[in-house]
Short mmCIF file of C-alpha atoms and ligand atoms in Angstrom, two decimals:
data_model
loop_
_atom_site.label_atom_id
_atom_site.label_comp_id
_atom_site.label_asym_id
_atom_site.label_seq_id
_atom_site.Cartn_x
_atom_site.Cartn_y
_atom_site.Cartn_z
CA MET A 1 156.15 -216.87 183.18
CA THR A 2 152.95 -214.77 182.03
CA GLN A 3 153.19 -211.04 181.70
CA VAL A 4 152.14 -209.00 184.83
CA PHE A 5 150.11 -205.95 184.04
CA GLN A 6 150.34 -203.20 186.74
CA ALA A 7 147.65 -200.82 187.96
CA PHE A 8 148.07 -197.37 186.60
CA ILE A 9 148.18 -194.57 189.16
CA ASP A 10 149.47 -190.89 189.00
CA GLY A 11 150.61 -191.18 185.51
CA GLN A 12 152.43 -194.56 185.84
CA GLY A 13 152.31 -198.25 186.14
CA THR A 14 152.49 -199.46 189.73
CA ASP A 15 152.24 -202.80 191.60
CA SER A 16 149.51 -203.30 194.09
CA VAL A 17 150.62 -202.61 197.43
CA SER A 18 149.80 -206.02 198.86
CA GLY A 19 151.83 -207.48 195.69
CA GLU A 20 148.79 -209.61 194.95
CA THR A 21 147.67 -210.39 191.36
CA LEU A 22 144.61 -211.74 189.41
CA SER A 23 144.85 -214.22 186.66
CA ILE A 24 143.56 -213.30 183.12
CA THR A 25 142.30 -216.28 181.18
CA ASN A 26 141.95 -216.31 177.52
CA PRO A 27 138.27 -217.73 177.05
CA ALA A 28 139.18 -219.18 173.54
CA THR A 29 141.64 -221.59 175.16
CA GLY A 30 140.88 -221.70 178.95
CA GLN A 31 144.73 -220.75 179.43
CA VAL A 32 146.18 -218.08 181.99
CA VAL A 33 147.51 -215.56 179.70
CA ALA A 34 148.50 -212.72 182.14
CA GLN A 35 148.45 -211.54 185.61
CA ALA A 36 147.06 -208.04 186.62
CA ALA A 37 147.57 -206.08 189.90
CA LYS A 38 145.00 -206.92 192.54
CA CYS A 39 144.28 -203.62 194.14
CA GLY A 40 142.86 -202.95 197.63
CA GLN A 41 142.05 -199.98 199.86
CA PRO A 42 145.57 -198.79 199.93
CA ASP A 43 145.78 -198.55 196.14
CA LEU A 44 142.58 -196.76 196.04
CA GLU A 45 143.97 -194.20 198.43
CA LYS A 46 146.87 -193.70 196.29
CA ALA A 47 144.71 -193.22 193.34
CA VAL A 48 142.21 -190.81 195.15
CA ALA A 49 145.45 -188.82 196.29
CA ALA A 50 146.66 -188.57 192.78
CA ALA A 51 143.32 -187.51 191.35
CA GLU A 52 142.85 -184.98 193.98
CA LYS A 53 146.30 -183.38 193.37
CA ALA A 54 145.61 -183.32 189.83
CA GLY A 55 141.98 -181.89 189.92
CA PRO A 56 142.48 -178.13 190.19
CA ALA A 57 144.87 -177.82 187.40
CA TRP A 58 142.85 -180.03 185.07
CA ALA A 59 139.58 -178.30 185.94
CA ALA A 60 141.22 -174.96 185.12
CA THR A 61 142.63 -176.22 181.79
CA PRO A 62 140.53 -174.66 178.90
CA VAL A 63 138.16 -177.15 177.46
CA GLY A 64 139.77 -176.65 174.17
CA GLU A 65 143.14 -177.90 175.55
CA ARG A 66 141.30 -180.83 177.24
CA SER A 67 139.85 -181.65 173.80
CA LYS A 68 143.31 -181.75 172.15
CA VAL A 69 144.21 -184.29 174.61
CA LEU A 70 141.32 -186.60 173.50
CA LEU A 71 142.14 -185.87 169.95
CA LYS A 72 145.66 -186.78 170.30
CA ALA A 73 144.68 -190.06 172.03
CA ALA A 74 142.15 -190.99 169.30
CA SER A 75 145.04 -190.83 166.80
CA LEU A 76 147.26 -192.89 169.20
CA ILE A 77 144.43 -195.46 169.50
CA MET A 78 144.33 -195.95 165.75
CA ALA A 79 148.24 -195.99 165.70
CA ASN A 80 148.02 -198.81 168.32
CA GLN A 81 144.85 -200.58 166.77
CA GLN A 82 146.51 -203.95 166.36
CA GLU A 83 147.83 -204.14 169.96
CA LEU A 84 144.72 -203.06 171.28
CA ALA A 85 142.39 -205.31 169.27
CA GLU A 86 144.67 -208.38 170.12
CA LEU A 87 144.66 -207.58 173.64
CA GLU A 88 140.89 -207.39 173.78
CA THR A 89 140.41 -210.51 171.72
CA MET A 90 142.85 -212.22 174.21
CA GLU A 91 141.32 -211.14 177.46
CA HIS A 92 137.64 -211.20 176.20
CA GLY A 93 137.37 -213.68 173.17
CA SER A 94 135.63 -211.40 170.84
CA PRO A 95 136.61 -211.98 167.25
CA ILE A 96 139.74 -210.05 165.98
CA ARG A 97 137.56 -209.14 163.01
CA LYS A 98 135.53 -207.28 165.24
CA THR A 99 137.98 -205.73 167.66
CA MET A 100 140.03 -204.61 164.80
CA ASN A 101 137.23 -203.05 162.70
CA PHE A 102 134.56 -202.20 165.29
CA ASP A 103 135.79 -201.84 168.99
CA VAL A 104 139.09 -199.95 168.24
CA PRO A 105 138.09 -197.54 165.86
CA LEU A 106 134.94 -196.90 167.72
CA CYS A 107 136.93 -195.84 170.60
CA ALA A 108 138.90 -193.56 168.64
CA GLU A 109 135.54 -191.87 167.15
CA GLN A 110 134.02 -191.44 170.62
CA LEU A 111 136.95 -189.65 171.73
CA GLU A 112 136.93 -187.27 168.76
CA TYR A 113 133.03 -186.98 169.32
CA PHE A 114 133.61 -185.91 173.14
CA ALA A 115 136.47 -183.57 172.15
CA GLY A 116 134.18 -181.82 169.78
CA VAL A 117 130.88 -181.59 171.59
CA ALA A 118 132.48 -180.58 174.91
CA ARG A 119 133.30 -177.32 173.35
CA ALA A 120 129.72 -176.53 172.34
CA MET A 121 128.73 -176.88 176.22
CA THR A 122 126.89 -173.69 177.46
CA GLY A 123 125.39 -172.32 180.47
CA GLU A 124 122.23 -170.26 180.29
CA THR A 125 121.29 -166.52 181.04
CA LEU A 126 117.93 -166.41 182.72
CA PRO A 127 115.58 -163.72 182.32
CA VAL A 128 114.82 -163.23 185.92
CA GLY A 129 114.37 -159.58 185.92
CA PRO A 130 116.34 -156.41 184.80
CA TRP A 131 117.76 -155.83 188.42
CA CYS A 132 120.06 -158.74 188.26
CA LEU A 133 122.22 -161.13 186.18
CA SER A 134 121.20 -164.80 186.71
CA THR A 135 123.26 -167.25 184.91
CA THR A 136 124.49 -170.78 185.02
CA VAL A 137 127.92 -172.27 184.37
CA ARG A 138 128.86 -175.98 184.17
CA GLU A 139 131.66 -177.26 186.62
CA PRO A 140 133.41 -180.41 186.81
CA LEU A 141 132.12 -182.74 189.66
CA GLY A 142 135.72 -183.41 191.00
CA ILE A 143 136.93 -186.91 191.14
CA VAL A 144 134.53 -189.42 189.41
CA GLY A 145 134.68 -193.08 189.85
CA LEU A 146 134.02 -195.25 186.59
CA ILE A 147 133.21 -198.91 187.05
CA THR A 148 132.87 -200.84 183.72
CA PRO A 149 131.85 -204.26 182.81
CA TRP A 150 133.60 -206.98 180.59
CA ASN A 151 131.39 -207.22 177.49
CA PHE A 152 133.04 -204.35 175.57
CA PRO A 153 136.11 -203.86 177.75
CA ALA A 154 137.54 -200.83 175.74
CA LEU A 155 134.30 -199.23 174.31
CA MET A 156 132.73 -199.17 177.71
CA VAL A 157 135.57 -197.41 179.39
CA VAL A 158 135.95 -194.91 176.65
CA TRP A 159 132.28 -194.07 176.81
CA LYS A 160 132.77 -192.82 180.29
CA LEU A 161 136.38 -191.75 180.55
CA GLY A 162 136.13 -189.43 177.57
CA ALA A 163 133.05 -187.63 178.66
CA ALA A 164 134.29 -187.35 182.27
CA LEU A 165 137.96 -186.10 181.37
CA VAL A 166 136.88 -183.57 178.77
CA THR A 167 134.58 -182.10 181.24
CA GLY A 168 137.51 -181.47 183.56
CA ASN A 169 137.10 -184.22 186.14
CA THR A 170 139.96 -186.55 187.34
CA CYS A 171 139.01 -190.15 187.10
CA ILE A 172 139.48 -193.49 188.82
CA VAL A 173 138.57 -196.57 186.64
CA LYS A 174 137.77 -199.76 188.09
CA PRO A 175 137.85 -202.20 184.93
CA PRO A 176 136.26 -205.90 184.98
CA SER A 177 138.51 -208.26 186.73
CA ILE A 178 138.37 -210.75 183.92
CA ALA A 179 139.30 -208.26 181.28
CA PRO A 180 141.35 -205.23 182.61
CA LEU A 181 143.96 -205.20 180.03
CA THR A 182 142.74 -202.93 177.44
CA THR A 183 141.71 -200.33 180.03
CA LEU A 184 145.32 -200.25 181.37
CA LYS A 185 146.67 -199.76 177.81
CA LEU A 186 144.11 -196.90 177.20
CA ALA A 187 145.30 -195.02 180.32
CA GLU A 188 148.71 -195.27 179.06
CA ILE A 189 147.71 -193.90 175.69
CA LEU A 190 145.59 -191.04 177.16
CA THR A 191 148.74 -190.13 179.25
CA GLU A 192 151.10 -190.24 176.34
CA ALA A 193 148.43 -187.95 174.57
CA GLY A 194 148.99 -185.29 177.27
CA ALA A 195 146.47 -186.18 180.08
CA PRO A 196 148.49 -185.11 183.21
CA ALA A 197 149.47 -187.68 185.83
CA GLY A 198 146.52 -188.19 188.19
CA THR A 199 143.86 -187.49 185.81
CA VAL A 200 143.49 -191.02 184.59
CA ASN A 201 144.00 -193.70 187.27
CA VAL A 202 143.13 -197.48 186.88
CA VAL A 203 142.81 -199.57 189.81
CA THR A 204 142.29 -203.46 188.82
CA GLY A 205 140.79 -205.81 191.42
CA PRO A 206 137.55 -207.26 192.68
CA GLY A 207 134.32 -205.28 192.42
CA GLU A 208 132.92 -206.19 195.60
CA LYS A 209 136.05 -204.89 197.42
CA ILE A 210 137.49 -202.13 195.37
CA GLY A 211 134.64 -201.17 193.43
CA GLU A 212 132.47 -200.86 196.48
CA ALA A 213 135.22 -199.03 198.37
CA MET A 214 135.00 -196.41 195.59
CA VAL A 215 131.36 -196.16 195.98
CA ARG A 216 131.91 -195.42 199.64
CA HIS A 217 134.88 -193.28 199.27
CA PRO A 218 134.06 -189.63 200.59
CA LYS A 219 136.36 -187.97 198.12
CA ILE A 220 134.78 -189.53 194.99
CA ALA A 221 131.95 -187.12 193.81
CA LYS A 222 130.04 -189.62 191.53
CA ILE A 223 129.97 -193.17 190.26
CA GLY A 224 129.42 -193.88 186.52
CA PHE A 225 128.52 -197.60 186.52
CA THR A 226 127.76 -200.03 183.62
CA GLY A 227 126.99 -203.67 184.50
CA ASP A 228 124.64 -206.12 185.96
CA THR A 229 121.35 -204.83 187.38
CA ALA A 230 121.94 -206.76 190.75
CA THR A 231 125.27 -204.96 191.02
CA GLY A 232 123.69 -201.69 190.21
CA LYS A 233 120.93 -202.11 193.16
CA ARG A 234 123.82 -202.86 195.47
CA ILE A 235 125.64 -199.81 194.26
CA MET A 236 122.58 -197.68 194.72
CA GLN A 237 122.32 -198.78 198.40
CA VAL A 238 125.85 -198.12 199.35
CA ALA A 239 125.89 -194.64 197.35
CA SER A 240 122.84 -193.81 199.60
CA ASP A 241 124.84 -193.44 202.55
CA HIS A 242 126.64 -190.68 200.93
CA VAL A 243 124.05 -189.26 198.72
CA LYS A 244 126.34 -189.81 196.28
CA PRO A 245 125.03 -189.57 192.56
CA VAL A 246 125.19 -192.61 190.49
CA GLY A 247 124.72 -193.20 186.63
CA LEU A 248 123.49 -196.84 186.04
CA GLU A 249 123.62 -198.45 182.64
CA LEU A 250 122.37 -202.05 183.52
CA GLY A 251 120.86 -205.19 182.01
CA GLY A 252 118.10 -205.79 179.22
CA LYS A 253 115.69 -208.18 177.90
CA ASN A 254 115.09 -206.66 174.61
CA ALA A 255 112.09 -207.30 172.35
CA PHE A 256 112.28 -207.65 168.66
CA ILE A 257 108.70 -207.27 167.18
CA VAL A 258 108.07 -208.25 163.55
CA LEU A 259 104.67 -206.88 162.28
CA ASP A 260 102.75 -208.60 159.56
CA ASP A 261 103.84 -206.03 157.02
CA ALA A 262 107.52 -206.26 157.70
CA ASP A 263 110.04 -207.00 155.03
CA VAL A 264 110.98 -210.63 156.58
CA ASP A 265 114.47 -210.79 154.92
CA ALA A 266 115.48 -207.48 156.26
CA ALA A 267 114.01 -208.38 159.67
CA VAL A 268 116.06 -211.73 159.56
CA GLN A 269 119.36 -209.93 158.78
CA GLY A 270 118.58 -207.57 161.69
CA ALA A 271 117.76 -210.42 163.99
CA VAL A 272 121.10 -212.11 163.25
CA PHE A 273 122.84 -208.98 164.15
CA GLY A 274 120.79 -208.01 166.98
CA ALA A 275 120.93 -211.54 168.61
CA PHE A 276 124.46 -212.69 167.82
CA PHE A 277 126.70 -209.73 167.71
CA ASN A 278 129.41 -210.18 170.39
CA SER A 279 127.85 -213.69 171.19
CA GLY A 280 124.74 -211.93 172.40
CA GLN A 281 126.74 -210.24 175.30
CA VAL A 282 125.11 -207.06 174.67
CA CYS A 283 122.94 -205.26 177.06
CA ALA A 284 120.65 -204.30 174.07
CA ALA A 285 120.89 -207.91 172.41
CA ALA A 286 117.57 -208.87 170.77
CA SER A 287 116.48 -211.60 173.12
CA ARG A 288 112.48 -211.81 172.99
CA PHE A 289 111.18 -212.25 169.54
CA TYR A 290 107.56 -211.44 168.95
CA ILE A 291 106.61 -212.68 165.46
CA HIS A 292 103.29 -212.02 163.64
CA ASP A 293 101.48 -215.41 163.27
CA SER A 294 101.23 -214.99 159.40
CA ILE A 295 104.95 -214.58 158.88
CA TYR A 296 106.26 -216.67 161.87
CA ASP A 297 107.08 -219.85 159.98
CA ASP A 298 108.82 -217.99 157.15
CA PHE A 299 110.59 -215.77 159.53
CA ALA A 300 111.81 -218.64 161.74
CA ALA A 301 112.93 -220.92 158.92
CA LYS A 302 114.91 -217.86 157.43
CA PHE A 303 116.44 -216.98 160.76
CA VAL A 304 117.67 -220.48 161.44
CA GLU A 305 119.14 -220.66 158.13
CA ALA A 306 121.04 -217.33 158.47
CA ALA A 307 122.26 -218.05 161.98
CA LYS A 308 123.55 -221.57 161.10
CA ALA A 309 125.81 -219.94 158.49
CA LEU A 310 127.68 -217.83 161.32
CA ARG A 311 131.22 -219.19 161.59
CA PHE A 312 132.27 -219.63 165.05
CA GLY A 313 135.67 -220.70 166.48
CA ASP A 314 139.12 -219.25 167.20
CA PRO A 315 138.69 -215.49 167.84
CA MET A 316 142.18 -214.84 166.39
CA ASP A 317 141.00 -215.93 162.86
CA MET A 318 139.95 -213.15 160.70
CA ALA A 319 137.06 -215.44 159.21
CA THR A 320 135.49 -215.94 162.76
CA VAL A 321 132.44 -213.98 163.47
CA ILE A 322 131.41 -215.61 166.72
CA GLY A 323 134.07 -216.31 169.45
CA PRO A 324 133.81 -217.89 172.90
CA VAL A 325 131.73 -216.24 175.64
CA ALA A 326 133.97 -214.39 178.26
CA TYR A 327 134.60 -216.92 181.02
CA ALA A 328 133.75 -220.52 181.99
CA ALA A 329 131.04 -219.67 184.74
CA HIS A 330 129.28 -217.40 182.23
CA ARG A 331 129.28 -220.28 179.75
CA ASP A 332 127.75 -222.45 182.51
CA LYS A 333 125.07 -219.80 183.21
CA ILE A 334 124.21 -219.55 179.65
CA GLU A 335 123.76 -223.40 179.42
CA ALA A 336 121.59 -223.33 182.60
CA TYR A 337 119.40 -220.94 180.60
CA ILE A 338 119.42 -223.39 177.59
CA ALA A 339 118.52 -226.28 179.95
CA ASP A 340 115.60 -224.20 181.31
CA ALA A 341 114.34 -223.51 177.92
CA LYS A 342 114.34 -227.08 176.99
CA GLN A 343 112.51 -228.02 180.05
CA SER A 344 109.94 -225.27 179.54
CA GLY A 345 108.61 -226.97 176.54
CA ALA A 346 110.17 -224.57 173.79
CA THR A 347 111.17 -226.10 170.66
CA LEU A 348 114.82 -225.99 169.98
CA LEU A 349 115.38 -224.93 166.34
CA LEU A 350 119.18 -224.37 166.53
CA GLY A 351 122.26 -224.87 168.57
CA GLY A 352 121.72 -225.86 172.24
CA GLU A 353 124.73 -228.24 172.49
CA ARG A 354 128.20 -227.42 173.61
CA PRO A 355 130.48 -227.75 170.39
CA GLN A 356 133.14 -230.27 170.52
CA THR A 357 135.32 -229.38 167.86
CA GLU A 358 139.14 -229.48 168.05
CA GLU A 359 139.12 -225.76 167.72
CA THR A 360 136.59 -225.20 170.49
CA LYS A 361 136.86 -228.05 172.88
CA ASP A 362 138.92 -226.11 175.42
CA GLY A 363 137.31 -222.68 175.32
CA TYR A 364 134.00 -221.39 176.46
CA PHE A 365 132.03 -221.73 173.41
CA VAL A 366 128.21 -221.59 173.09
CA PRO A 367 126.70 -221.80 169.48
CA PRO A 368 123.95 -219.48 168.23
CA THR A 369 120.71 -220.98 169.90
CA ILE A 370 117.21 -220.35 168.84
CA PHE A 371 114.01 -221.61 170.55
CA GLY A 372 110.45 -221.42 168.97
CA ASP A 373 107.02 -221.09 170.34
CA CYS A 374 108.32 -220.04 173.87
CA ASP A 375 106.59 -219.50 176.87
CA GLN A 376 106.60 -215.72 177.78
CA ASN A 377 106.84 -216.66 181.50
CA ALA A 378 109.63 -219.09 181.37
CA ARG A 379 112.78 -218.10 183.33
CA PHE A 380 114.86 -217.72 180.03
CA MET A 381 112.32 -215.55 178.53
CA ARG A 382 112.31 -213.24 181.58
CA GLU A 383 115.78 -212.95 182.72
CA GLU A 384 118.88 -211.56 180.84
CA ILE A 385 120.94 -214.50 179.48
CA PHE A 386 123.78 -212.28 177.93
CA GLY A 387 124.55 -214.93 175.60
CA PRO A 388 123.68 -216.12 172.15
CA VAL A 389 120.26 -217.65 173.05
CA VAL A 390 117.03 -216.33 171.93
CA GLY A 391 113.17 -217.43 172.08
CA LEU A 392 110.67 -216.79 169.57
CA CYS A 393 106.83 -216.17 170.40
CA ARG A 394 103.87 -215.75 168.05
CA PHE A 395 101.25 -212.93 168.28
CA SER A 396 98.27 -212.24 166.20
CA ASP A 397 97.25 -208.66 167.36
CA THR A 398 99.64 -205.47 167.51
CA ASP A 399 98.41 -204.56 170.98
CA GLU A 400 99.25 -207.88 172.19
CA ALA A 401 102.66 -207.55 170.92
CA ILE A 402 103.42 -204.28 172.69
CA GLY A 403 101.89 -205.61 175.95
CA LEU A 404 104.33 -208.67 175.64
CA ALA A 405 107.19 -206.48 175.01
CA ASN A 406 106.45 -204.27 177.93
CA ASP A 407 105.95 -207.14 180.09
CA THR A 408 109.38 -207.20 181.70
CA PRO A 409 111.28 -205.35 184.63
CA PHE A 410 113.81 -204.12 182.14
CA GLY A 411 113.35 -200.98 179.91
CA LEU A 412 116.58 -200.65 177.71
CA SER A 413 115.70 -201.18 174.25
CA ALA A 414 113.56 -202.77 171.58
CA SER A 415 112.85 -202.94 167.97
CA LEU A 416 109.93 -202.70 165.62
CA TRP A 417 109.79 -204.19 162.04
CA THR A 418 107.22 -202.79 159.63
CA ARG A 419 107.11 -201.13 156.21
CA ASP A 420 104.79 -198.56 157.71
CA THR A 421 106.99 -195.98 159.30
CA ALA A 422 104.12 -193.94 160.59
CA LYS A 423 102.78 -196.95 162.38
CA GLY A 424 106.15 -197.88 163.63
CA ILE A 425 106.71 -194.42 165.28
CA ALA A 426 103.32 -194.44 166.91
CA LEU A 427 103.99 -197.87 168.41
CA ALA A 428 107.60 -196.89 169.52
CA GLY A 429 105.76 -194.26 171.75
CA GLN A 430 103.95 -197.17 173.39
CA ILE A 431 107.12 -199.11 174.37
CA LYS A 432 108.80 -198.54 177.76
CA ALA A 433 112.45 -198.26 176.94
CA GLY A 434 115.38 -196.00 176.46
CA THR A 435 115.73 -196.80 172.78
CA VAL A 436 113.29 -198.18 170.01
CA TRP A 437 114.60 -198.96 166.80
CA ILE A 438 112.44 -199.27 163.71
CA ASN A 439 113.63 -201.58 161.18
CA GLU A 440 117.09 -201.98 162.91
CA HIS A 441 118.51 -203.43 166.05
CA LEU A 442 121.47 -202.72 168.05
CA ILE A 443 122.77 -199.60 166.14
CA ILE A 444 124.33 -196.98 168.58
CA PHE A 445 126.10 -193.73 167.61
CA CYS A 446 128.41 -191.48 169.68
CA ASP A 447 125.68 -188.59 168.90
CA THR A 448 122.72 -190.64 170.21
CA PRO A 449 121.76 -190.83 173.93
CA TRP A 450 122.20 -194.29 175.45
CA GLY A 451 120.47 -195.47 178.63
CA GLY A 452 117.40 -197.14 179.95
CA CYS A 453 114.52 -197.05 182.37
CA LYS A 454 112.95 -199.52 184.76
CA GLU A 455 115.47 -201.83 186.03
CA SER A 456 117.80 -201.00 183.03
CA GLY A 457 118.89 -198.20 185.15
CA TRP A 458 119.09 -194.22 184.53
CA GLY A 459 121.28 -191.48 183.26
CA LYS A 460 122.78 -191.41 179.78
CA ASP A 461 125.95 -192.38 178.21
CA LEU A 462 126.91 -190.82 174.93
CA SER A 463 125.51 -187.67 172.99
CA LYS A 464 125.68 -184.28 174.43
CA MET A 465 123.46 -185.34 177.30
CA VAL A 466 126.32 -187.14 178.85
CA LEU A 467 127.92 -183.89 179.49
CA GLU A 468 125.24 -183.18 182.20
CA GLU A 469 126.11 -186.46 183.84
CA TYR A 470 129.64 -185.20 184.55
CA THR A 471 129.13 -181.51 185.41
CA LEU A 472 127.46 -179.45 188.15
CA THR A 473 125.27 -176.86 186.77
CA LYS A 474 125.69 -173.92 189.17
CA HIS A 475 123.47 -170.91 189.26
CA ILE A 476 125.17 -167.72 189.65
CA TYR A 477 123.11 -164.62 190.74
CA VAL A 478 124.51 -161.11 190.57
CA ASP A 479 122.60 -158.07 191.99
CA LEU A 480 122.69 -155.27 189.43
CA THR A 481 120.71 -152.76 191.36
CA GLY A 482 123.51 -151.22 193.51
CA GLN A 483 120.75 -150.35 196.09
CA PRO A 484 120.99 -151.65 199.91
CA GLU A 485 117.19 -151.99 200.01
CA LYS A 486 115.21 -154.57 198.07
CA PRO A 487 111.42 -154.78 197.91
CA TRP A 488 111.40 -158.51 199.34
CA TYR A 489 113.49 -157.39 202.52
CA GLY A 490 110.09 -155.77 203.62
CA ILE A 491 108.80 -159.09 204.58
CA LEU A 492 111.17 -159.04 207.60
CA LYS A 493 110.36 -155.54 208.44
P1 LIG B 501 128.81 -206.68 186.90
O1 LIG B 501 127.85 -205.94 187.50
O2 LIG B 501 129.23 -208.11 187.48
O3 LIG B 501 130.18 -205.99 186.72
C1 LIG B 501 130.41 -204.72 186.34
C2 LIG B 501 131.62 -204.01 187.05
O4 LIG B 501 130.95 -203.80 188.49
C3 LIG B 501 132.80 -204.91 187.22
O5 LIG B 501 134.15 -204.01 187.14
C4 LIG B 501 132.82 -205.49 188.62
O6 LIG B 501 134.08 -205.91 189.06
C5 LIG B 501 132.18 -204.33 189.25
N1 LIG B 501 131.75 -204.83 190.54
C6 LIG B 501 130.88 -205.94 190.95
N2 LIG B 501 130.39 -205.94 192.16
C7 LIG B 501 130.49 -204.61 192.61
C8 LIG B 501 130.07 -203.96 193.75
N3 LIG B 501 129.57 -204.59 194.85
N4 LIG B 501 130.46 -202.60 193.83
C9 LIG B 501 131.09 -201.98 192.88
N5 LIG B 501 131.46 -202.63 191.78
C10 LIG B 501 131.24 -203.74 191.52
O7 LIG B 501 128.35 -206.82 185.31
P2 LIG B 501 129.30 -207.61 184.10
O8 LIG B 501 130.55 -207.24 184.03
O9 LIG B 501 128.84 -209.12 184.34
O10 LIG B 501 128.69 -207.06 182.96
C11 LIG B 501 127.58 -207.53 182.28
C12 LIG B 501 126.26 -206.65 182.48
O11 LIG B 501 126.52 -205.24 182.20
C13 LIG B 501 125.05 -207.08 181.89
O12 LIG B 501 123.99 -207.21 182.78
C14 LIG B 501 124.87 -206.02 180.78
O13 LIG B 501 123.52 -205.90 180.44
C15 LIG B 501 125.33 -204.92 181.48
N6 LIG B 501 125.61 -203.90 180.60
C16 LIG B 501 124.75 -202.75 180.42
C17 LIG B 501 124.95 -201.84 179.48
C18 LIG B 501 124.10 -200.66 179.35
O14 LIG B 501 124.59 -199.91 178.61
N7 LIG B 501 122.99 -200.63 179.83
C19 LIG B 501 126.18 -201.95 178.52
C20 LIG B 501 127.01 -203.30 178.70
C21 LIG B 501 126.66 -204.15 179.77
P3 LIG B 501 134.63 -207.39 188.87
O15 LIG B 501 134.75 -207.61 187.54
O16 LIG B 501 135.82 -207.39 189.61
O17 LIG B 501 133.40 -208.19 189.54
#
């Protein structure tokens, strides 16, 4: 009998109204390891009712008190570090080395950040004229719907939940169906930390049904979404019927540009991290590599050597740095891109075959895979793979490299590698993306805004900018003249 995880509504665990469940599979073994409630419309209605009931009191709670709940939750997350890390490794396959040392501590740090930055949120007094007070205040939106992806199950929900809660909203979270367990644990932790019943609700179930029902729901004021570009487009369409605001953090096809004056060894280190962290299941993963002709062979040889050394296998082993990808159909999709790359005439430099070791044979493993001399127009160079597969291209002229980097429907991130910082900054201005790193790839801080342009979406997560995403800026005008007649009334007289 596997453990059944209930949905979390009105401060407590609850079975789905239908009694149905979803199976959760460990991608390292292919075994079903748990069940989670399969929620539908009646469960969503219960969550909306709970969030609506909790709304006024939470909105009226001083921000300093809301911050304390997040700070307490941050310390409880660290107190539950082992359990959260094991849960995430089990449901997602991310190595325990990473979930223990990266995901869980970062969840705590993000809550600490939101707890602090929200207290510095301000309105403005506007110098309209001496006859009035014109000022803005920031109000919670009400009930917000947060729909999250599976690639960082805990972090992605904390990004949104921390910001939405501390600004006084009540929340309904729809976590990914394949990996909802850490989100459920986080909801429990927030409640233990003092988030009142109804402020954090989690409905687990299929996105096309319950996710879409959230987008349609007239009482949900906003949708914060991270996920696939195709899903984001669908959400925009549905939301337009209600003129509902949506924040969209979508896919990427991120360029990694190495100029002729770069420190090749540093670029190689950055390439391994940028391409293979989390098995490349990162929206900002380095995917398209543009390497100056004069250093291409040196870079390619060193990159292959460094990637070859990555130990992949059982994610519960602290020595493992690359685990399986998250589910079987995703492994199959990545393998289809590998087949496409081979067919396109690219040179296979590393990986490319399903591993058959005792440790990996039942799981969904894809080894680090590098192709050289790629065609920019091949399908695997244009679409988001979301796996540990990259392609290298040569360039001889910097303008050409910038043109290649911008030749994509996506606009999430890119990196430039050069010893000439001034040149790097100037080139960063020519790249259409939400983030450009110089001599780094993939580093994200709570303090810095995150979000793309073009088909990578809009809106920002993280940084103080996210506070605007979850508040209404209301203008309040106060007449100070005390006079019944105003000069502008004359227009009607
Ligand atoms: P999906 O878009 O498939 O799923 C994301 C979430 O949306 C899931 O909870 C899913 O539910 C739900 N969903 C699916 N269909 C609908 C619908 N019609 N209406 C409402 N909700 C729906 O993305 P993935 O989980 O596969 O995540 C990977 C994607 O996320 C990649 O493209 C990646 O680039 C992107 N991403 C972007 C980031 C960014 O910051 N820009 C960061 C991280 C990831 P269910 O699981 O039940 O299908």
